[in-house]
Coordinates of C-alpha atoms and ligand atoms in Angstrom, one line a residue:
Chain A
X1 CA -8.0 -11.0 43.8
X2 CA -4.8 -10.0 42.0
X3 CA -5.4 -7.6 39.0
X4 CA -1.9 -7.1 37.9
X5 CA 1.1 -9.4 38.3
X6 CA 4.3 -8.4 36.9
X7 CA 7.0 -11.0 37.2
X8 CA 10.7 -10.6 36.6
X9 CA 10.0 -8.2 33.6
X10 CA 12.8 -6.8 31.5
X11 CA 12.4 -4.1 28.8
X12 CA 14.7 -2.2 26.8
X13 CA 14.7 0.8 24.1
X14 CA 17.0 -0.8 21.4
X15 CA 20.2 -1.2 23.3
X16 CA 19.3 0.7 26.2
X17 CA 18.1 -1.5 29.0
X18 CA 15.4 0.2 31.2
X19 CA 13.9 -2.5 33.3
X20 CA 16.0 -5.3 34.9
X21 CA 13.6 -7.9 36.3
X22 CA 10.6 -6.0 37.9
X23 CA 8.2 -7.7 40.2
X24 CA 5.1 -5.9 41.1
X25 CA 1.6 -7.0 42.4
X26 CA -1.7 -5.0 42.5
X27 CA -4.7 -6.4 44.1
X28 CA -8.3 -5.5 43.3
X29 CA -9.5 -2.4 45.1
X30 CA -5.9 -1.1 45.9
X31 CA -4.2 2.1 45.1
X32 CA -0.6 1.3 44.6
X33 CA 2.2 3.9 44.2
X34 CA 5.5 3.6 42.4
X35 CA 8.0 6.2 43.3
X36 CA 11.6 6.6 42.2
X37 CA 14.1 9.2 40.8
X38 CA 14.1 10.6 37.3
X39 CA 15.1 7.8 34.8
X40 CA 14.5 5.0 37.3
X41 CA 12.1 3.2 34.7
X42 CA 8.8 4.0 36.2
X43 CA 7.1 5.3 33.0
X44 CA 8.8 2.4 31.2
X45 CA 7.0 0.0 33.5
X46 CA 3.7 1.4 33.0
X47 CA 4.3 1.3 29.1
X48 CA 5.5 -2.1 29.3
X49 CA 2.3 -3.4 31.0
X50 CA 0.6 -2.1 28.0
X51 CA 2.9 -3.8 25.6
X52 CA 5.1 -0.9 24.3
X53 CA 7.9 -1.4 24.7
X54 CA 7.4 -5.1 25.0
X55 CA 8.7 -7.2 28.0
X56 CA 11.9 -8.8 26.5
X57 CA 11.8 -11.4 29.5
X58 CA 9.4 -12.2 32.2
X59 CA 5.6 -12.3 32.4
X60 CA 2.8 -9.9 32.9
X61 CA -0.7 -11.2 33.9
X62 CA -3.9 -9.1 34.0
X63 CA -6.8 -10.8 35.9
X64 CA -4.9 -14.1 35.9
X65 CA -4.5 -14.0 32.0
X66 CA -1.1 -13.8 30.4
X67 CA -1.0 -10.4 28.6
X68 CA 2.9 -10.3 28.0
X69 CA 2.6 -10.7 24.2
X70 CA -0.8 -9.3 23.4
X71 CA -1.1 -6.4 21.2
X72 CA -1.5 -3.0 22.8
X73 CA -5.1 -2.5 21.9
X74 CA -6.1 -6.0 22.9
X75 CA -4.6 -5.4 26.5
X76 CA -6.5 -2.0 26.7
X77 CA -9.6 -3.9 25.7
X78 CA -9.4 -6.2 28.6
X79 CA -9.7 -3.3 30.9
X80 CA -6.3 -1.6 31.4
X81 CA -6.4 2.2 30.9
X82 CA -3.4 4.6 31.0
X83 CA -3.1 8.3 31.5
X84 CA 0.5 8.3 30.2
X85 CA 3.3 10.6 30.8
X86 CA 3.0 14.0 29.2
X87 CA -0.7 13.5 28.9
X88 CA -0.7 12.8 25.3
X89 CA -4.2 14.4 24.5
X90 CA -5.3 14.5 21.1
X91 CA -4.8 18.1 20.9
X92 CA -6.5 19.0 17.6
X93 CA -9.8 17.3 18.8
X94 CA -12.3 18.7 21.1
X95 CA -12.7 17.6 24.8
X96 CA -15.7 15.5 23.9
X97 CA -13.8 13.9 21.1
X98 CA -11.0 13.0 23.4
X99 CA -13.6 11.5 25.9
X100 CA -15.0 9.5 22.9
X101 CA -11.5 8.3 21.9
X102 CA -11.2 7.1 25.6
X103 CA -14.5 5.3 25.2
X104 CA -13.4 3.2 22.1
X105 CA -12.9 0.1 24.1
X106 CA -16.1 0.4 26.3
X107 CA -19.6 -0.6 25.4
X108 CA -21.2 2.4 23.4
X109 CA -24.4 2.1 25.7
X110 CA -22.6 3.4 28.7
X111 CA -21.1 6.4 26.8
X112 CA -23.8 9.0 28.1
X113 CA -23.6 7.8 31.7
X114 CA -19.7 7.7 31.7
X115 CA -19.7 11.1 30.1
X116 CA -21.9 12.4 32.9
X117 CA -19.7 10.8 35.5
X118 CA -16.6 12.5 34.3
X119 CA -18.3 15.7 33.9
X120 CA -19.4 15.4 37.7
X121 CA -15.9 14.7 38.7
X122 CA -14.5 17.5 36.6
X123 CA -17.3 20.2 36.0
X124 CA -14.8 22.4 34.0
X125 CA -14.7 19.8 31.4
X126 CA -18.3 20.2 30.8
X127 CA -17.9 24.0 30.2
X128 CA -15.0 23.3 27.8
X129 CA -16.5 20.4 26.0
X130 CA -16.1 21.8 22.5
X131 CA -12.9 23.4 23.2
X132 CA -9.8 21.8 21.4
X133 CA -7.7 19.6 23.8
X134 CA -4.6 21.7 22.9
X135 CA -5.9 24.9 24.1
X136 CA -6.7 23.7 27.7
X137 CA -4.7 25.0 30.6
X138 CA -2.1 22.5 32.1
X139 CA -4.6 21.5 34.9
X140 CA -7.6 20.9 32.5
X141 CA -5.3 19.0 30.3
X142 CA -4.4 16.6 33.2
X143 CA -8.0 16.5 34.3
X144 CA -8.9 15.4 30.5
X145 CA -6.2 12.9 30.4
X146 CA -7.5 11.4 33.7
X147 CA -11.3 11.5 32.4
X148 CA -10.2 10.0 29.1
X149 CA -8.7 7.0 30.8
X150 CA -11.9 6.6 32.9
X151 CA -14.2 6.6 29.9
X152 CA -13.1 3.0 29.0
X153 CA -14.5 1.8 32.4
X154 CA -11.1 0.4 33.2
X155 CA -10.4 -2.3 35.9
X156 CA -7.0 -1.1 36.1
X157 CA -6.0 2.5 35.9
X158 CA -2.4 3.4 35.3
X159 CA -1.6 7.0 35.9
X160 CA 1.9 8.5 35.2
X161 CA 2.7 11.6 37.2
X162 CA -0.8 13.0 37.3
X163 CA 0.3 15.9 39.4
X164 CA 3.2 17.0 37.6
X165 CA 3.5 20.6 37.1
X166 CA 0.3 21.7 38.9
X167 CA -0.3 24.1 41.6
X168 CA -0.8 22.7 45.1
X169 CA -4.6 23.2 45.1
X170 CA -4.9 21.3 41.9
X171 CA -2.6 18.6 43.1
X172 CA -4.9 18.1 46.1
X173 CA -8.0 18.0 43.7
X174 CA -6.1 15.4 41.4
X175 CA -5.5 13.2 44.5
X176 CA -8.9 13.7 45.8
X177 CA -10.4 12.5 42.4
X178 CA -8.2 9.4 42.5
X179 CA -9.3 8.4 45.9
X180 CA -13.0 9.0 44.8
X181 CA -12.7 6.8 41.8
X182 CA -11.1 4.2 43.8
X183 CA -13.8 4.1 46.5
X184 CA -16.8 4.9 44.6
X185 CA -16.0 3.4 41.1
X186 CA -13.9 0.7 42.6
X187 CA -11.3 1.1 40.0
X188 CA -8.0 -0.3 41.0
X189 CA -5.3 2.3 40.6
X190 CA -1.5 1.9 39.9
X191 CA 0.2 5.4 40.0
X192 CA 3.5 6.8 39.2
X193 CA 4.5 9.7 41.0
X194 CA 7.5 12.1 41.9
X195 CA 5.3 13.7 44.5
X196 CA 6.0 11.0 47.0
X197 CA 4.4 12.6 49.9
X198 CA 0.9 12.9 48.3
X199 CA 1.2 9.6 46.6
X200 CA 2.2 7.6 49.5
X201 CA -0.7 9.1 51.6
X202 CA -3.5 8.2 49.2
X203 CA -1.8 4.8 48.4
X204 CA -2.5 1.5 50.3
X205 CA 1.0 0.4 49.3
X206 CA 3.9 1.6 47.5
X207 CA 7.0 0.3 45.6
X208 CA 10.2 2.4 45.2
X209 CA 12.2 2.0 42.0
X210 CA 15.9 2.7 41.2
X211 CA 17.8 2.0 38.2
X212 CA 15.2 -0.3 36.7
X213 CA 14.7 -2.5 39.9
X214 CA 12.3 -2.5 42.7
X215 CA 14.4 -1.7 45.8
X216 CA 11.8 -1.2 48.4
X217 CA 8.2 -2.0 49.0
X218 CA 5.6 -1.7 51.8
X219 CA 2.4 0.1 52.9
X220 CA 2.1 3.7 52.1
X221 CA 2.4 4.6 55.8
X222 CA 5.6 2.5 56.3
X223 CA 7.5 3.9 53.2
X224 CA 6.5 7.3 54.3
X225 CA 8.2 6.6 57.7
X226 CA 11.2 4.8 56.1
X227 CA 14.3 6.8 56.7
X228 CA 15.8 5.9 53.4
X229 CA 12.8 6.8 51.5
X230 CA 12.6 10.0 53.4
X231 CA 16.2 10.9 52.7
X232 CA 16.0 9.9 48.9
X233 CA 12.5 11.2 47.9
X234 CA 10.7 13.3 50.5
X235 CA 12.9 15.6 52.5
X236 CA 13.8 17.7 49.4
X237 CA 16.1 15.0 48.0
X238 CA 15.3 14.1 44.4
Chain B
X1 CA -15.1 36.4 -20.4
X2 CA -16.3 33.3 -22.4
X3 CA -12.7 32.1 -22.9
X4 CA -12.2 32.7 -19.1
X5 CA -15.2 30.7 -18.2
X6 CA -14.1 27.9 -20.4
X7 CA -10.8 27.6 -18.8
X8 CA -12.3 27.8 -15.3
X9 CA -14.5 24.6 -16.4
X10 CA -11.6 22.9 -17.8
X11 CA -9.4 23.7 -14.8
X12 CA -12.0 22.7 -12.2
X13 CA -12.5 19.3 -14.0
X14 CA -8.6 18.6 -14.0
X15 CA -8.4 20.0 -10.4
X16 CA -11.0 17.5 -9.2
X17 CA -9.0 14.5 -10.6
X18 CA -5.9 15.7 -8.9
X19 CA -7.6 16.6 -5.7
X20 CA -8.9 13.0 -5.4
X21 CA -5.4 11.5 -6.0
X22 CA -3.8 13.9 -3.6
X23 CA -6.0 12.9 -0.6
X24 CA -4.5 9.5 -0.7
X25 CA -0.9 11.0 -0.4
X26 CA -2.0 13.4 2.3
X27 CA -3.6 10.7 4.4
X28 CA -0.9 8.1 4.2
X29 CA 1.6 10.7 5.0
X30 CA -0.5 12.1 7.9
X31 CA -0.6 8.6 9.5
X32 CA 2.6 7.0 8.8
X33 CA 4.7 9.9 7.8
X34 CA 5.7 8.1 4.3
X35 CA 5.4 9.3 0.8
X36 CA 3.6 6.5 -0.9
X37 CA 5.3 6.8 -4.2
X38 CA 3.1 3.9 -5.6
X39 CA -0.1 5.8 -5.2
X40 CA 0.1 7.2 -8.7
X41 CA 0.2 3.6 -10.0
X42 CA -2.8 2.8 -7.9
X43 CA -4.6 5.7 -9.7
X44 CA -3.5 4.2 -13.0
X45 CA -4.6 0.6 -11.9
X46 CA -8.1 2.2 -11.1
X47 CA -8.2 3.5 -14.7
X48 CA -7.4 0.3 -16.2
X49 CA -10.1 -1.6 -14.1
X50 CA -12.6 1.2 -15.1
X51 CA -11.6 0.4 -18.7
X52 CA -12.0 -3.4 -18.3
X53 CA -15.2 -2.9 -16.5
X54 CA -16.7 -0.7 -19.5
X55 CA -15.5 -3.3 -21.9
X56 CA -17.2 -6.1 -19.9
X57 CA -20.4 -4.2 -19.6
X58 CA -20.5 -3.6 -23.3
X59 CA -20.2 -7.3 -23.8
X60 CA -23.0 -8.0 -21.5
X61 CA -24.8 -5.3 -23.3
X62 CA -25.8 -2.8 -20.4
X63 CA -25.9 0.3 -22.5
X64 CA -28.0 2.7 -20.3
X65 CA -25.2 5.2 -19.3
X66 CA -26.2 6.1 -15.8
X67 CA -26.4 2.5 -14.8
X68 CA -23.2 1.6 -16.5
X69 CA -21.4 4.4 -14.8
X70 CA -22.5 3.4 -11.4
X71 CA -21.6 -0.3 -11.9
X72 CA -18.2 0.8 -13.2
X73 CA -17.8 3.2 -10.4
X74 CA -18.5 0.7 -7.6
X75 CA -16.6 -2.1 -9.2
X76 CA -13.5 0.3 -9.7
X77 CA -13.5 1.5 -6.1
X78 CA -13.9 -2.0 -4.7
X79 CA -11.2 -3.6 -6.7
X80 CA -8.7 -0.9 -6.5
X81 CA -9.1 -0.8 -2.8
X82 CA -8.1 -4.4 -2.7
X83 CA -4.9 -3.3 -4.5
X84 CA -4.4 -0.5 -2.0
X85 CA -4.8 -2.8 0.8
X86 CA -2.5 -5.4 -0.5
X87 CA 0.1 -3.0 -1.2
X88 CA 0.3 -1.9 2.4
X89 CA 0.0 -5.4 3.8
X90 CA 2.6 -6.8 1.6
X91 CA 5.2 -4.0 1.0
X92 CA 4.8 -1.4 3.8
X93 CA 3.7 -3.1 7.1
X94 CA 6.7 -5.4 7.3
X95 CA 8.8 -2.3 7.2
X96 CA 6.7 -0.3 9.7
X97 CA 9.6 -0.1 12.2
X98 CA 12.5 0.1 9.8
X99 CA 14.3 3.3 8.8
X100 CA 12.5 5.7 6.6
X101 CA 14.8 5.3 3.7
X102 CA 13.9 1.5 3.5
X103 CA 10.1 2.4 3.1
X104 CA 10.9 5.2 0.6
X105 CA 12.9 2.9 -1.5
X106 CA 10.2 0.1 -1.1
X107 CA 7.7 2.6 -2.3
X108 CA 9.6 3.6 -5.3
X109 CA 10.1 0.0 -6.0
X110 CA 6.4 -0.9 -5.7
X111 CA 5.7 2.0 -8.2
X112 CA 8.0 0.5 -10.7
X113 CA 6.7 -2.9 -10.1
X114 CA 3.0 -2.0 -10.6
X115 CA 3.7 -0.1 -13.9
X116 CA 5.7 -3.2 -15.1
X117 CA 2.9 -5.5 -13.9
X118 CA 0.1 -3.6 -15.8
X119 CA 2.5 -3.4 -18.9
X120 CA 2.8 -7.0 -18.8
X121 CA -0.8 -7.9 -18.3
X122 CA -2.3 -5.1 -20.6
X123 CA 0.5 -4.5 -23.0
X124 CA 2.3 -1.1 -23.6
X125 CA 0.0 0.3 -26.4
X126 CA -2.4 3.0 -25.2
X127 CA -6.0 1.9 -24.7
X128 CA -8.8 3.9 -26.3
X129 CA -12.3 3.9 -25.0
X130 CA -15.2 4.9 -26.9
X131 CA -16.9 8.2 -25.4
X132 CA -19.3 7.2 -22.6
X133 CA -20.9 10.4 -21.8
X134 CA -21.5 12.6 -24.6
X135 CA -23.1 15.9 -25.3
X136 CA -23.2 19.1 -23.3
X137 CA -24.5 22.6 -23.0
X138 CA -23.2 25.7 -24.8
X139 CA -23.6 29.2 -23.6
X140 CA -22.1 32.6 -23.9
X141 CA -22.1 32.3 -27.6
X142 CA -20.4 35.3 -29.1
X143 CA -19.6 35.0 -32.7
X144 CA -17.1 32.2 -33.3
X145 CA -16.7 31.2 -29.7
X146 CA -18.9 29.4 -27.2
X147 CA -18.4 28.3 -23.7
X148 CA -18.9 24.3 -23.7
X149 CA -19.7 22.6 -20.5
X150 CA -19.8 18.9 -21.4
X151 CA -22.1 16.5 -19.6
X152 CA -19.0 14.5 -18.7
X153 CA -17.4 17.6 -17.0
X154 CA -20.6 17.8 -15.0
X155 CA -20.6 14.1 -14.0
X156 CA -16.8 14.5 -13.0
X157 CA -17.6 17.7 -10.9
X158 CA -20.8 16.4 -9.3
X159 CA -19.3 13.0 -8.3
X160 CA -16.1 14.5 -7.0
X161 CA -17.9 17.1 -5.1
X162 CA -20.2 14.3 -3.7
X163 CA -17.4 12.0 -2.8
X164 CA -15.4 14.8 -1.0
X165 CA -18.4 15.8 1.0
X166 CA -19.0 12.2 1.9
X167 CA -15.6 11.7 2.7
X168 CA -15.1 14.9 4.8
X169 CA -18.1 13.8 6.9
X170 CA -16.7 10.5 7.4
X171 CA -13.5 11.8 8.8
X172 CA -15.0 14.5 10.9
X173 CA -18.2 12.9 12.2
X174 CA -17.9 9.1 12.5
X175 CA -16.1 6.9 15.0
X176 CA -14.1 5.6 12.1
X177 CA -12.9 9.1 11.2
X178 CA -12.1 10.0 14.7
X179 CA -10.0 6.9 15.1
X180 CA -8.3 8.0 11.7
X181 CA -7.5 11.4 13.1
X182 CA -6.3 10.1 16.4
X183 CA -3.8 7.9 14.6
X184 CA -2.7 11.0 12.7
X185 CA -2.0 12.7 15.8
X186 CA -0.4 9.9 17.9
X187 CA -0.3 6.4 16.9
X188 CA 1.0 5.2 20.3
X189 CA -1.8 7.0 22.2
X190 CA -4.4 5.8 19.8
X191 CA -3.4 2.2 20.5
X192 CA -3.4 3.1 24.3
X193 CA -7.0 4.0 24.1
X194 CA -7.9 0.6 22.4
X195 CA -7.6 1.5 18.6
X196 CA -6.3 -1.1 16.4
X197 CA -3.7 0.8 14.7
X198 CA -2.8 -1.7 12.0
X199 CA -6.2 -1.8 11.0
X200 CA -6.7 1.9 10.8
X201 CA -3.6 2.2 8.7
X202 CA -4.9 -0.3 6.3
X203 CA -8.2 1.5 6.2
X204 CA -6.2 4.5 5.1
X205 CA -4.8 2.9 2.3
X206 CA -8.1 1.5 1.2
X207 CA -9.8 4.8 1.3
X208 CA -7.0 6.6 -0.5
X209 CA -7.0 3.8 -3.1
X210 CA -10.7 4.0 -3.7
X211 CA -10.7 7.8 -4.1
X212 CA -7.8 7.5 -6.5
X213 CA -9.5 4.9 -8.5
X214 CA -12.4 7.2 -9.0
X215 CA -9.9 9.8 -10.4
X216 CA -8.7 7.0 -12.7
X217 CA -12.1 6.4 -14.0
X218 CA -12.6 10.2 -14.6
X219 CA -9.3 10.4 -16.4
X220 CA -10.2 7.5 -18.6
X221 CA -13.7 9.2 -19.4
X222 CA -12.1 12.6 -19.8
X223 CA -9.2 11.7 -22.0
X224 CA -10.5 8.5 -23.6
X225 CA -7.0 6.8 -23.6
X226 CA -4.9 5.3 -20.9
X227 CA -1.6 3.6 -20.8
X228 CA 0.5 2.0 -18.0
X229 CA 2.5 5.2 -17.5
X230 CA -0.4 7.7 -16.6
X231 CA 0.3 7.2 -12.9
X232 CA 3.5 8.8 -13.0
X233 CA 2.6 12.2 -14.4
X234 CA -0.8 12.5 -12.5
X235 CA 0.9 11.3 -9.4
X236 CA 3.6 13.9 -9.4
X237 CA 1.0 16.6 -10.0
X238 CA -1.3 15.2 -7.3
X239 CA 1.7 14.9 -4.8
X240 CA 2.6 18.5 -5.6
X241 CA -1.0 19.3 -4.9
X242 CA -0.9 17.8 -1.5
X243 CA 2.3 19.5 -0.6
X244 CA 0.8 22.8 -1.8
X245 CA -2.4 22.3 0.3
X246 CA -0.2 21.2 3.2
X247 CA 0.7 17.6 3.5
X248 CA -1.3 15.8 6.1
X249 CA -4.4 18.1 5.7
X250 CA -7.3 16.7 3.8
X251 CA -8.9 19.8 3.0
X252 CA -5.5 21.0 1.9
X253 CA -5.3 18.1 -0.6
X254 CA -8.7 19.1 -2.1
X255 CA -7.8 22.7 -2.4
X256 CA -4.3 22.0 -3.8
X257 CA -5.6 19.8 -6.4
X258 CA -8.2 22.4 -7.5
X259 CA -5.4 25.1 -7.6
X260 CA -2.9 23.0 -9.5
X261 CA -5.8 22.1 -12.0
X262 CA -6.8 25.9 -12.5
X263 CA -3.2 27.0 -12.7
X264 CA -2.4 24.5 -15.5
X265 CA -5.7 25.3 -17.3
X266 CA -5.1 29.1 -17.2
X267 CA -1.5 28.9 -17.9
X268 CA -1.9 26.6 -21.0
X269 CA -4.8 29.1 -22.2
X270 CA -3.0 32.5 -21.6
X271 CA 0.6 31.7 -21.8
X272 CA 2.0 28.4 -23.3
X273 CA 1.3 24.9 -22.9
X274 CA 5.0 23.9 -22.9
X275 CA 5.8 25.6 -19.6
X276 CA 2.6 24.8 -17.5
X277 CA 4.5 22.3 -15.5
X278 CA 7.4 24.9 -14.8
X279 CA 4.6 27.4 -13.7
X280 CA 2.9 24.8 -11.5
X281 CA 6.3 24.0 -9.6
X282 CA 7.2 27.5 -9.4
X283 CA 4.0 28.4 -7.7
X284 CA 4.8 25.4 -5.4
X285 CA 8.1 26.7 -4.7
X286 CA 6.8 30.2 -3.9
X287 CA 4.1 28.9 -1.6
X288 CA 6.7 26.7 0.2
X289 CA 9.0 29.7 0.8
X290 CA 6.5 31.7 2.4
X291 CA 4.3 29.0 4.0
X292 CA 6.7 25.9 4.6
X293 CA 3.6 24.0 5.9
X294 CA 1.6 24.5 2.7
X295 CA -1.7 26.5 2.5
X296 CA -3.8 24.5 5.0
X297 CA -1.0 22.5 6.7
X298 CA -0.8 22.5 10.5
X299 CA 2.5 23.6 12.0
X300 CA 4.3 20.7 13.6
X301 CA 4.7 22.4 17.1
X302 CA 1.8 22.0 19.4
X303 CA 1.3 22.8 23.0
X304 CA 2.1 19.9 25.1
Ligands
LIG1 N1 11.9 6.4 24.2 C1 13.1 6.2 24.8 N2 14.3 5.8 24.0 C2 15.3 5.4 24.6 N3 15.5 5.5 26.0 C3 14.4 5.9 26.8 C4 13.2 6.0 26.2 N4 12.4 6.4 27.1 C5 13.1 6.3 28.4 N5 14.3 6.1 28.1 C6 15.3 5.5 29.1 O1 14.9 4.5 29.8 C7 15.2 4.8 31.4 C8 14.0 4.8 32.0 O2 13.1 5.9 31.6 P1 11.7 6.2 32.2 O3 11.1 7.3 31.4 O4 11.1 5.0 32.3 O5 12.1 6.8 33.7 P2 11.1 7.4 34.7 O6 11.2 6.7 35.9 O7 9.7 7.5 34.1 O8 11.7 8.9 34.8 P3 10.9 10.3 35.1 O9 10.7 10.4 36.5 O10 11.9 11.3 34.6 O11 9.6 10.3 34.2 C9 16.0 6.1 31.2 O12 17.4 5.9 31.3 C10 15.7 6.9 29.9 O13 16.7 7.5 29.3
LIG2 MG1 8.4 9.0 33.6

């Protein structure tokens, strides 16, 4: 079943056009990676899926329903969660409060169980549970951002550069968790990464974006092998 | 000593009223970054609604003071909240994504509009109200002078403290308050976790208006006369209190209100009544020079 279908979507920030007709499809159970250079429009695409900025043309479907014009909170309530660029934790709130915020759209009866689940994924968050989000280390903040997104029991998880700025060991751990929530919790994942190596290795399929358009797509393995992708995004070229 | 105590009581009473209004300024600023210049008028409307409610109760013949107070309090909060809600809905929400200046001018326009609206409906003359809560206790009697602590002042202080406590719990302990704080920090992210941001903003106006309306009720009880213009003076003072405490900070608004009330009372008592406003603003300026974010304000920078 198709979870997400993005069809010919255009989006802009005032006069600045960022997406010029993007088509993307994500099927249930997949991990799909979106890679591309700085300013390609990757973050814009994730945000447009959530309705901010709004698609000026085209259509976005989630589980077969047209969500193009729904308000952001309605889209989220249907099961789309995002750990956005820059993490955007509620830095004046404690770790637990951040997780409570993540659970706003979920059934409150699941809260304890879901809290236990994310604490099992990220034990450090349990230790930090009463600490303010803003005082966590970079890695812990990223874990909290992902954990917060998971608290809503999403059907589709959007991750924007989850490995940005993290040490290699942490990057490995983050991708391990992404794989685990995909296989064990059956969450479909659409993730944006600059770290194309890692991303394409965990992903079933991938898209390459440039200047607001999808320029290449294929299985993770094929893209990893693609000469053009290697030149542009893997062999040190950014 | 007695004289000092007396001013302390007077200052606290006044400060409570300012603090209640200041919370509304600070919450609205915190969530949409706008100074709601019409908030003083919401306070004034609260006073008028309370006034009308007292007259109505008098007509029905409910004379038992605690019951009358309770009914007026609830009615005032409910009706004034509706004004706060409508203000946001009609005047501010359509301008949510316009330049700041547009919203600011609209706020000033709404302030003038509401003054005229009340003036038209209620007339320009001052409205006197028979004292509702009378009596009090006297202590520290020394010769001529005695400290008077009226029952009215006690009522004002107790109700305000109760409201502030309840309100603090609401903000810090409930899901509603959490949503409110989340919106204060990052509206976009709040909507990304599924919060209905428009509803939270509307709720902020409702809460602010209901607290300001209680201040209006207390002003009416304390001074016994109101007119359509009282929102201007009290609004400026409460706004100053919010800035002094750190705009955006709710405890700051309460503290700022108390401080302004105390400064006014003591300055009038020991120096001169004429210059009490000068004193208030001088202290505000001093605080802002040394602490630009106000006493309890959070600096804008944060670790990202
Ligand atoms: N808030 C904004 N206002 C105006 N322009 C923006 C805004 N955000 C992004 N843009 C512009 O839109 C284009 C796409 O930006 P976007 O952030 O989506 O790129 P990206 O692929 O996520 O880049 P990066 O890898 O650096 O995160 C860029 O040209 C950028 O300058
Ligand atoms: Mg980006």
